Amino acid sequence: MRVALFLTCVNDTLYPDTGRAVVKLLTRLGVDVDFPMSQTCCGQAHYNTGYRHEAEPLARHFSDVFRDYEAIVTPSGSCGAMVRELYPRMGERARAEGRGEGLATALAPVVPKTYELTEFLVDVLGVTDVGAYYPHTVTYHPTCHGLRGLGLGDRPRRLLQAVKGLELKELPGADECCGFGGTFALKNSDVSAAMGADKVRNAESTGAEVLCAADNSCLMHIGGTMGRLESDMRPVHIAEILASTEEEPAA
Amino acid sequence: MSGTFVGMPAFPRAAHEAVNNQTLRGNLRHATHTIRAKRANAVAEVSDWAELREAGKRIKDHTLRHLDRYLVQLEESVVAAGGTVHWAADADEANEIVTQLVKMTGESEVVKVKSMATQEIGLNEALEAAGIRAYETDLAELIVQLGKDRPSHILVPAIHRNRGEIRDIFEREMGEWGRPAPEGLTDTPAELAEAARLHLREKFLRAKVGVSGANFMVADTGTLVVVESEGNGRMCLTLPETLISVVGIEKIVPTWQDLEVFLQTLPRSSTAERMNPYTSTWTGTTDEDGPQNFHLVLLDNGRSDTLADEVGRQALRCIRCSACLNVCPVYERAGGHAYGSVYPGPIGAILSPQLRGTASEIDASLPYASSLCGACYEVCPVAIDIPEVLVHLRERVVQGGPVVREGNKVVLKPAKGHAAERAAMRAARWAFAHPGVLRTGQRAASRTRRLHPRTLPGPGKAWSGTRDLPAVPAEPFRDWWQRTNGGTSETGGSK
């Protein structure tokens, strides 16, 4: 199976370790991974801030880059939800505004074959035990777009529970937003920071060493808050935990 | 204080104070989390909740699509039952109609049962200007009125007040408005409730005119419905000689059978009750029983304009249950006052900028008062996709575009103050459309990474004031991929 890694612009630029972990993990599971070099950004920040017309060319670009792959895998619930939930809406709006079928037709083939990483592992590859080893206590934060946008359900937690050495701690108020919200973090920084601080305090109350999530954007906000609050916890992307093995353990 | 919230600052500034008020934060957190958990239990008891939610959505959408027809039917039914119907295009018209109706009775005071529509139009202030005193009789509304305060929640307008504050308000203010608070009033709930009961009883028995809102209006019988917990509403609806109901035109349902759905979803969503304690229905007038004069004021005030918007119109499905407020992480931290409207929280963030337009600072900022976490949509008993409408309204704010205002099609200009953001978004889109540009930027960031400051100046302070910046890696992923061919030709390397 030949799949394309849609890493997302945030991961590519700031969190390359997550991308390397996805490659390592999928390769270990027998998947042939390609990284199309012309990929950039799904356009979510534009769309959600009110710049749909700036997001449309990026959606078209996404389709041009990824349309010929069997599956498109992304380690981001939020960017995955952008493609699966909002691309069809963008197509519909373009049609409703009399701009023809072009955008809808361009986006249709990529939407159903785009998967968030944990979804791809559980639903497409049919694995929950990926042979990982990670001897740490972990609490899991289900990010909003993963939880409510994509409906990831308990897939990530099932994957984590199967990791050897990992002790999973329940996060109080897990389904509450961490306060990132893209440009919300800047436009309403007071409220965003208050939400982030509450999330960190809830995470700390579990006594876990690591807060894990399937989205580095939320982890950037939570981790940045942990740093400022001088928390002993650290944020880790789920891909890095699942890629970790006894031979090559992640930190 | 004005009920119409003119000149409110933008949401982020209005929220700033609440975020830093630890007492308020604690009160709100406790209240919203308690009701949130109770609601979840009340909803989980119903096996066909998803179907009820879908049915509520369908009934409302159908009614809104044929609103013209149902409103005419309602008017005919109300008149046939002995009532009088008045049509008000905006707040001024509605206030004028009610003021004249009260004056015609020769009375100078009215009792009111909680009505968001009259809060929306600032009726109390308009009546006061005409020498008429309006007494709120819902307990929470009474607390807000006596405290010269503003409501901060749809269902629990005094949610921001604790027992001690309420005791002080009662002791200080009740005497100004009627029967004073009993001597030595403490802050126990039973004593506070008794004080309010005695104070209000005097007003109910004296009042000749009642003003109400309604949760629903049934088109085929001309019946209005109020759903409440305290029974004060029922007294307002039955004791006065004249009853004036001010109701938004979107509150209509076609038949009694449609109520079946909402009388299940509304109490469970709002107070987490299987059924609310009092459901009062009234149809026109009945000889020698209840008010002998009944006036229905049908309020538009931006609703028709909202209905003209294909995406935004779903906000008119709202049955005012306030479930979205109770699950909203932004409401929980910012409090209700920051929304600058009688409609706070997520529903307020999409309703106010549609009813009032996006011209004012507060209205232009409301669509951004959300992290788009989606909890409000998930909890909404009539499935309003609040995040979708928020993004739609954000687009209206930054890009402008065609809208209907006061029945006329107009093209809005983009709101002021977004020029830099617009330029940044365009530049980012351009860079993302040119992978080479993106790569050059990534490499420049990586090369200078040791020079990056811990805090940012200017707009960047909005991030770095409270959060550390992520460290820029030595090598973006795409460079690693190209250098190692996806890790197949070389592993390790620079990290």
Coordinates of N, CA and C in Angstrom, one line a residue, chain A residues 5 7 9 11-20 23 27 33-41 45-55 57-58 61 85 89 93 96-97 144-145 147-148 175-177 179-195 198-199 201-202 217 220-221 223-229, chain B residues 11-12 15-16 19-20 25 29 33 36 310-311 329-330 332-334 365 368-375 378 385 388 391-392 394-395 398-399 418 421-422 424-426 428-429 431-435 438-439 442 446 454-455 459-460 462-473 475-483 486 492 494-495:
Chain A
L5 N 2.2 10.8 3.0 CA 2.3 11.5 4.3 C 1.9 13.0 4.1
L7 N 2.1 15.9 6.1 CA 2.7 16.2 7.4 C 2.1 17.4 8.1
C9 N 2.0 21.9 7.6 CA 3.0 22.9 7.6 C 3.6 23.1 9.0
N11 N 3.9 20.9 11.4 CA 4.8 19.8 11.8 C 6.1 19.8 10.9
D12 N 5.9 20.1 9.7 CA 7.1 20.2 8.8 C 8.1 21.2 9.3
T13 N 7.6 22.4 9.7 CA 8.5 23.5 10.0 C 9.0 23.4 11.5
L14 N 8.1 23.0 12.4 CA 8.4 23.1 13.8 C 8.6 21.7 14.5
Y15 N 8.0 20.7 14.0 CA 8.0 19.4 14.6 C 8.4 18.3 13.7
P16 N 9.6 18.4 13.1 CA 10.0 17.3 12.1 C 10.1 15.9 12.8
D17 N 10.4 15.9 14.1 CA 10.5 14.6 14.8 C 9.2 13.8 14.7
T18 N 8.1 14.5 14.7 CA 6.8 13.8 14.5 C 6.7 13.2 13.2
G19 N 7.1 13.9 12.2 CA 7.1 13.3 10.8 C 8.0 12.1 10.7
R20 N 9.2 12.2 11.3 CA 10.1 11.1 11.2 C 9.5 9.9 12.0
V23 N 6.9 8.2 9.7 CA 7.6 7.4 8.7 C 8.1 6.1 9.3
T27 N 6.5 2.5 8.2 CA 7.4 1.6 7.5 C 7.5 0.3 8.3
V33 N 5.6 4.6 2.4 CA 5.3 6.0 2.6 C 6.0 6.9 1.7
D34 N 5.2 7.8 1.1 CA 5.9 8.9 0.3 C 5.6 10.2 0.9
F35 N 6.5 11.1 0.7 CA 6.2 12.5 1.2 C 6.3 13.4 -0.1
P36 N 5.2 13.8 -0.7 CA 5.2 14.6 -1.8 C 5.8 16.0 -1.4
M37 N 6.9 16.4 -2.1 CA 7.6 17.6 -1.7 C 6.9 18.9 -1.9
S38 N 5.9 18.8 -2.8 CA 5.2 20.1 -3.1 C 4.1 20.4 -2.2
Q39 N 3.9 19.6 -1.2 CA 2.8 19.8 -0.2 C 3.1 21.1 0.6
T40 N 2.0 21.8 1.0 CA 2.3 22.9 1.9 C 1.3 22.9 3.1
C41 N 0.2 23.6 2.9 CA -0.8 23.9 4.0 C -2.2 23.6 3.6
A45 N -6.1 27.7 8.8 CA -6.0 29.0 9.5 C -6.7 30.1 8.7
H46 N -6.5 30.1 7.4 CA -7.2 31.0 6.6 C -8.7 30.9 6.7
Y47 N -9.2 29.7 6.5 CA -10.6 29.4 6.5 C -11.2 29.8 7.8
N48 N -10.7 29.3 8.9 CA -11.3 29.6 10.2 C -11.2 31.0 10.7
T49 N -10.3 31.8 10.1 CA -10.2 33.2 10.5 C -11.1 34.0 9.6
G50 N -11.7 33.4 8.6 CA -12.7 34.2 7.8 C -12.2 34.5 6.4
Y51 N -11.0 33.9 6.0 CA -10.4 34.1 4.7 C -10.6 32.9 3.8
R52 N -11.9 32.6 3.5 CA -12.2 31.4 2.8 C -11.6 31.5 1.3
H53 N -11.6 32.7 0.8 CA -11.1 32.8 -0.6 C -9.6 32.6 -0.7
E54 N -8.9 32.8 0.5 CA -7.5 32.5 0.5 C -7.2 31.0 0.7
A55 N -8.2 30.4 1.3 CA -8.1 29.0 1.6 C -8.4 28.1 0.4
P57 N -7.5 28.3 -2.9 CA -6.4 27.9 -3.7 C -5.5 26.8 -3.0
L58 N -5.5 26.9 -1.7 CA -4.6 25.9 -1.0 C -5.3 24.6 -1.0
H61 N -4.6 23.1 -4.3 CA -3.2 22.7 -4.3 C -3.1 21.4 -3.6
E85 N -14.0 17.5 6.8 CA -15.2 18.2 7.1 C -15.5 19.4 6.3
R89 N -17.5 21.3 2.3 CA -18.3 22.5 2.5 C -17.8 23.7 1.6
R93 N -20.1 25.6 -1.1 CA -20.2 27.1 -1.1 C -19.9 27.6 -2.5
A96 N -22.8 27.0 -4.6 CA -23.9 27.9 -4.3 C -23.7 29.3 -4.7
E97 N -22.4 29.7 -4.8 CA -22.1 31.1 -5.2 C -22.0 31.2 -6.7
C144 N -10.0 18.8 20.2 CA -11.4 19.0 19.8 C -11.7 18.6 18.4
H145 N -10.8 18.9 17.4 CA -11.1 18.5 16.1 C -11.0 17.0 15.9
L147 N -11.6 14.8 18.4 CA -12.7 14.3 19.1 C -14.1 14.5 18.5
R148 N -14.4 15.8 18.2 CA -15.7 16.1 17.7 C -15.7 16.3 16.1
D175 N -12.3 16.2 27.6 CA -12.9 16.7 26.4 C -13.1 18.2 26.3
E176 N -12.5 18.9 27.3 CA -12.5 20.4 27.2 C -11.4 20.9 26.4
C177 N -11.7 21.9 25.6 CA -10.7 22.6 24.7 C -9.5 23.1 25.5
G179 N -7.7 25.5 24.5 CA -7.6 27.0 24.3 C -6.8 27.4 23.2
F180 N -6.3 26.5 22.4 CA -5.5 26.9 21.2 C -6.3 27.6 20.2
G181 N -7.1 26.8 19.4 CA -8.0 27.4 18.5 C -7.4 28.2 17.4
G182 N -6.2 27.9 17.0 CA -5.6 28.7 15.8 C -5.4 30.2 16.2
T183 N -6.0 31.0 15.4 CA -5.8 32.5 15.6 C -6.5 32.9 16.9
F184 N -7.4 32.1 17.4 CA -8.0 32.4 18.7 C -7.0 32.6 19.8
A185 N -5.9 31.9 19.7 CA -4.8 32.0 20.7 C -4.2 33.4 20.7
L186 N -4.3 34.1 19.6 CA -3.8 35.4 19.5 C -4.9 36.5 19.7
K187 N -6.0 36.2 19.1 CA -7.1 37.2 19.2 C -7.7 37.3 20.5
N188 N -7.8 36.2 21.2 CA -8.4 36.2 22.6 C -7.3 35.6 23.5
S189 N -6.2 36.2 23.6 CA -5.1 35.5 24.3 C -5.3 35.3 25.8
D190 N -6.1 36.3 26.4 CA -6.4 36.1 27.8 C -7.2 34.8 28.1
V191 N -8.2 34.7 27.4 CA -9.1 33.5 27.6 C -8.4 32.3 27.2
S192 N -7.6 32.3 26.0 CA -6.9 31.2 25.6 C -5.9 30.7 26.6
A193 N -5.2 31.7 27.2 CA -4.2 31.3 28.2 C -4.8 30.7 29.5
A194 N -6.0 31.3 29.8 CA -6.7 30.7 31.0 C -7.1 29.3 30.8
M195 N -7.6 29.0 29.6 CA -8.0 27.7 29.2 C -6.8 26.7 29.2
D198 N -5.7 25.9 32.8 CA -6.5 24.9 33.4 C -6.2 23.5 32.9
K199 N -6.0 23.4 31.6 CA -5.7 22.1 31.0 C -4.4 21.6 31.6
R201 N -3.1 22.3 34.6 CA -3.3 21.9 35.9 C -4.1 20.6 36.0
N202 N -5.0 20.4 35.1 CA -5.7 19.1 35.1 C -4.8 17.9 34.8
S217 N -0.3 21.3 17.1 CA -0.7 22.7 17.3 C -1.2 22.9 18.7
M220 N 1.7 22.6 21.0 CA 2.5 23.8 21.0 C 2.0 24.8 22.1
H221 N 0.6 24.9 22.1 CA 0.0 25.8 23.1 C 0.1 25.2 24.5
G223 N 2.2 22.9 25.6 CA 3.6 22.8 26.0 C 4.2 24.2 26.3
G224 N 3.8 25.2 25.5 CA 4.2 26.6 25.8 C 3.7 27.1 27.1
T225 N 2.5 26.6 27.5 CA 2.0 27.0 28.8 C 2.7 26.2 29.9
M226 N 3.0 24.9 29.7 CA 3.7 24.2 30.7 C 5.1 24.8 30.9
G227 N 5.7 25.3 29.9 CA 7.0 25.9 30.0 C 6.9 27.2 30.9
R228 N 5.9 28.0 30.6 CA 5.8 29.2 31.3 C 5.4 29.0 32.8
L229 N 4.6 27.9 33.0 CA 4.2 27.6 34.4 C 5.2 26.8 35.1
Chain B
F11 N -14.8 42.1 22.4 CA -14.9 41.0 23.4 C -13.5 40.7 24.1
P12 N -12.4 40.7 23.5 CA -11.2 40.4 24.2 C -10.9 41.4 25.4
A15 N -13.5 40.7 28.1 CA -13.3 39.5 28.8 C -12.1 39.6 29.8
H16 N -11.2 40.5 29.5 CA -10.0 40.6 30.2 C -10.2 40.6 31.8
V19 N -11.6 37.3 33.2 CA -10.5 36.2 33.2 C -9.7 36.4 34.5
N20 N -9.4 37.6 34.9 CA -8.6 37.8 36.0 C -9.3 37.9 37.4
R25 N -14.6 33.6 38.2 CA -14.2 32.4 37.5 C -14.6 31.2 38.3
R29 N -17.3 28.6 37.0 CA -16.8 27.2 36.8 C -17.7 26.2 37.5
H33 N -20.2 23.7 35.4 CA -19.8 22.3 35.5 C -20.9 21.4 36.1
R36 N -23.8 21.2 33.7 CA -23.3 20.4 32.5 C -23.4 18.9 32.8
E310 N -28.5 32.3 4.3 CA -28.6 30.8 4.2 C -27.9 30.1 5.3
V311 N -26.7 30.5 5.6 CA -25.9 29.8 6.6 C -26.3 30.3 8.0
P329 N -16.1 26.6 26.9 CA -14.9 27.0 27.7 C -14.6 28.5 27.7
V330 N -15.1 29.2 26.7 CA -14.8 30.6 26.6 C -15.8 31.4 27.5
E332 N -17.1 30.2 30.1 CA -16.8 29.8 31.5 C -15.7 30.8 32.0
R333 N -14.8 31.2 31.1 CA -13.7 32.1 31.6 C -14.1 33.6 31.4
A334 N -14.8 33.9 30.4 CA -15.1 35.3 30.1 C -16.3 35.9 30.8
S365 N -16.4 41.7 16.9 CA -15.4 40.8 17.7 C -16.1 39.5 18.1
Y368 N -15.3 36.0 16.8 CA -14.0 35.4 17.1 C -13.9 35.0 18.6
A369 N -15.0 35.1 19.3 CA -15.0 34.7 20.7 C -15.3 33.2 20.9
S370 N -14.5 32.5 20.2 CA -14.6 31.0 20.2 C -13.4 30.4 19.7
S371 N -13.0 29.2 20.3 CA -11.9 28.5 19.8 C -12.3 27.4 18.8
L372 N -13.6 27.5 18.5 CA -14.2 26.5 17.5 C -14.1 25.1 18.0
C373 N -14.2 24.9 19.3 CA -14.0 23.5 19.8 C -15.2 22.6 19.5
G374 N -16.3 23.2 19.2 CA -17.4 22.4 18.7 C -18.3 21.8 19.8
A375 N -18.0 22.1 21.1 CA -18.8 21.5 22.2 C -20.3 22.1 22.1
E378 N -22.3 20.1 19.6 CA -22.6 18.8 20.0 C -23.8 18.8 21.0
D385 N -25.3 24.5 14.1 CA -23.9 24.3 13.9 C -23.2 25.7 14.1
E388 N -19.9 26.6 12.4 CA -20.1 26.9 11.0 C -20.5 28.4 10.9
V391 N -17.7 30.9 11.7 CA -16.7 31.1 10.6 C -17.3 31.9 9.5
H392 N -18.6 31.6 9.2 CA -19.3 32.4 8.2 C -19.4 33.9 8.5
R394 N -17.2 35.4 10.6 CA -15.9 35.9 10.5 C -15.6 36.4 9.1
E395 N -16.0 35.6 8.1 CA -15.8 36.0 6.7 C -16.5 37.3 6.4
V398 N -14.3 40.2 7.9 CA -13.0 40.5 7.3 C -13.1 40.8 5.8
Q399 N -14.1 40.1 5.2 CA -14.2 40.3 3.7 C -15.3 41.2 3.3
H418 N -8.6 45.2 10.1 CA -8.1 43.9 9.7 C -7.1 43.9 8.5
E421 N -3.9 41.9 9.1 CA -4.2 40.5 9.1 C -4.5 40.0 7.7
R422 N -5.3 40.8 7.0 CA -5.6 40.4 5.6 C -4.4 40.2 4.8
A424 N -1.3 39.6 5.9 CA -0.6 38.4 6.3 C -1.2 37.2 5.8
M425 N -2.5 37.1 5.8 CA -3.2 35.9 5.3 C -2.9 35.7 3.8
R426 N -2.9 36.8 3.1 CA -2.6 36.7 1.6 C -1.2 36.3 1.4
A428 N 0.7 34.6 3.4 CA 0.9 33.2 3.8 C 0.3 32.3 2.7
R429 N -0.8 32.7 2.1 CA -1.4 31.8 1.1 C -0.4 31.8 -0.1
A431 N 2.8 32.2 -0.1 CA 4.0 31.3 0.2 C 3.6 29.9 0.2
F432 N 2.4 29.5 0.7 CA 2.0 28.1 0.6 C 1.7 27.6 -0.8
A433 N 1.4 28.6 -1.7 CA 1.2 28.2 -3.0 C 2.5 28.0 -3.8
H434 N 3.6 28.4 -3.1 CA 5.0 28.2 -3.7 C 5.8 27.5 -2.7
P435 N 5.8 26.1 -2.8 CA 6.6 25.3 -1.9 C 8.0 25.8 -1.7
L438 N 8.2 28.6 0.8 CA 8.0 28.0 2.2 C 9.3 27.4 2.7
R439 N 10.0 26.7 1.8 CA 11.2 26.0 2.2 C 12.3 27.0 2.5
Q442 N 11.5 28.3 5.9 CA 11.8 27.3 7.0 C 13.3 27.3 7.2
S446 N 15.4 28.1 10.6 CA 16.3 27.1 11.2 C 17.7 27.6 11.4
R454 N 12.9 34.9 23.4 CA 12.0 34.1 24.2 C 10.6 34.7 24.2
T455 N 10.6 36.0 24.1 CA 9.3 36.7 23.9 C 9.3 37.6 22.7
P459 N 2.4 42.4 18.0 CA 1.3 41.4 18.1 C 1.7 40.0 18.6
G460 N 3.0 39.7 18.4 CA 3.5 38.4 18.9 C 3.4 38.2 20.4
A462 N 0.9 38.6 22.1 CA -0.3 37.9 22.4 C -0.1 36.4 22.7
W463 N 1.0 35.9 22.0 CA 1.4 34.5 22.3 C 2.4 34.5 23.4
S464 N 3.5 35.2 23.3 CA 4.6 35.0 24.2 C 4.4 35.6 25.6
G465 N 3.3 36.4 25.7 CA 3.1 36.9 27.1 C 2.8 35.8 28.1
T466 N 2.2 34.7 27.6 CA 1.8 33.7 28.6 C 2.3 32.3 28.2
R467 N 2.9 32.2 27.0 CA 3.4 30.8 26.6 C 4.8 30.9 26.0
D468 N 5.5 29.9 26.3 CA 6.9 29.8 25.6 C 6.7 29.5 24.1
L469 N 7.6 30.0 23.4 CA 7.6 29.8 21.9 C 8.2 28.4 21.7
P470 N 7.7 27.7 20.7 CA 8.4 26.4 20.3 C 9.8 26.7 19.8
A471 N 10.7 25.7 20.1 CA 12.1 25.9 19.5 C 12.0 25.5 18.0
V472 N 12.7 26.3 17.2 CA 12.7 25.9 15.8 C 13.8 24.8 15.6
P473 N 13.4 23.8 14.9 CA 14.4 22.7 14.7 C 15.5 23.0 13.8
E475 N 16.5 21.4 11.3 CA 16.2 21.0 9.9 C 14.7 20.8 9.8
P476 N 14.1 21.4 8.9 CA 12.6 21.1 8.7 C 12.5 19.7 8.1
F477 N 11.4 19.1 8.3 CA 11.2 17.7 7.9 C 11.5 17.5 6.4
R478 N 11.1 18.4 5.6 CA 11.3 18.2 4.1 C 12.7 18.1 3.7
D479 N 13.6 18.8 4.4 CA 15.0 18.7 4.2 C 15.6 17.4 4.6
W480 N 15.1 16.9 5.7 CA 15.5 15.6 6.2 C 15.1 14.5 5.2
W481 N 13.8 14.7 4.8 CA 13.3 13.7 3.8 C 14.2 13.6 2.5
Q482 N 14.5 14.8 2.0 CA 15.2 14.9 0.8 C 16.7 14.4 1.0
R483 N 17.2 14.7 2.1 CA 18.6 14.3 2.4 C 18.7 12.8 2.6
G486 N 13.7 9.8 2.9 CA 12.7 9.2 3.8 C 13.4 8.3 4.8
G492 N 19.9 9.0 11.3 CA 20.7 9.8 12.2 C 20.8 11.2 11.6
S494 N 21.9 15.2 11.3 CA 21.6 16.3 12.2 C 20.2 16.2 12.7
K495 N 20.0 16.5 14.0 CA 18.6 16.4 14.5 C 18.1 17.7 15.0

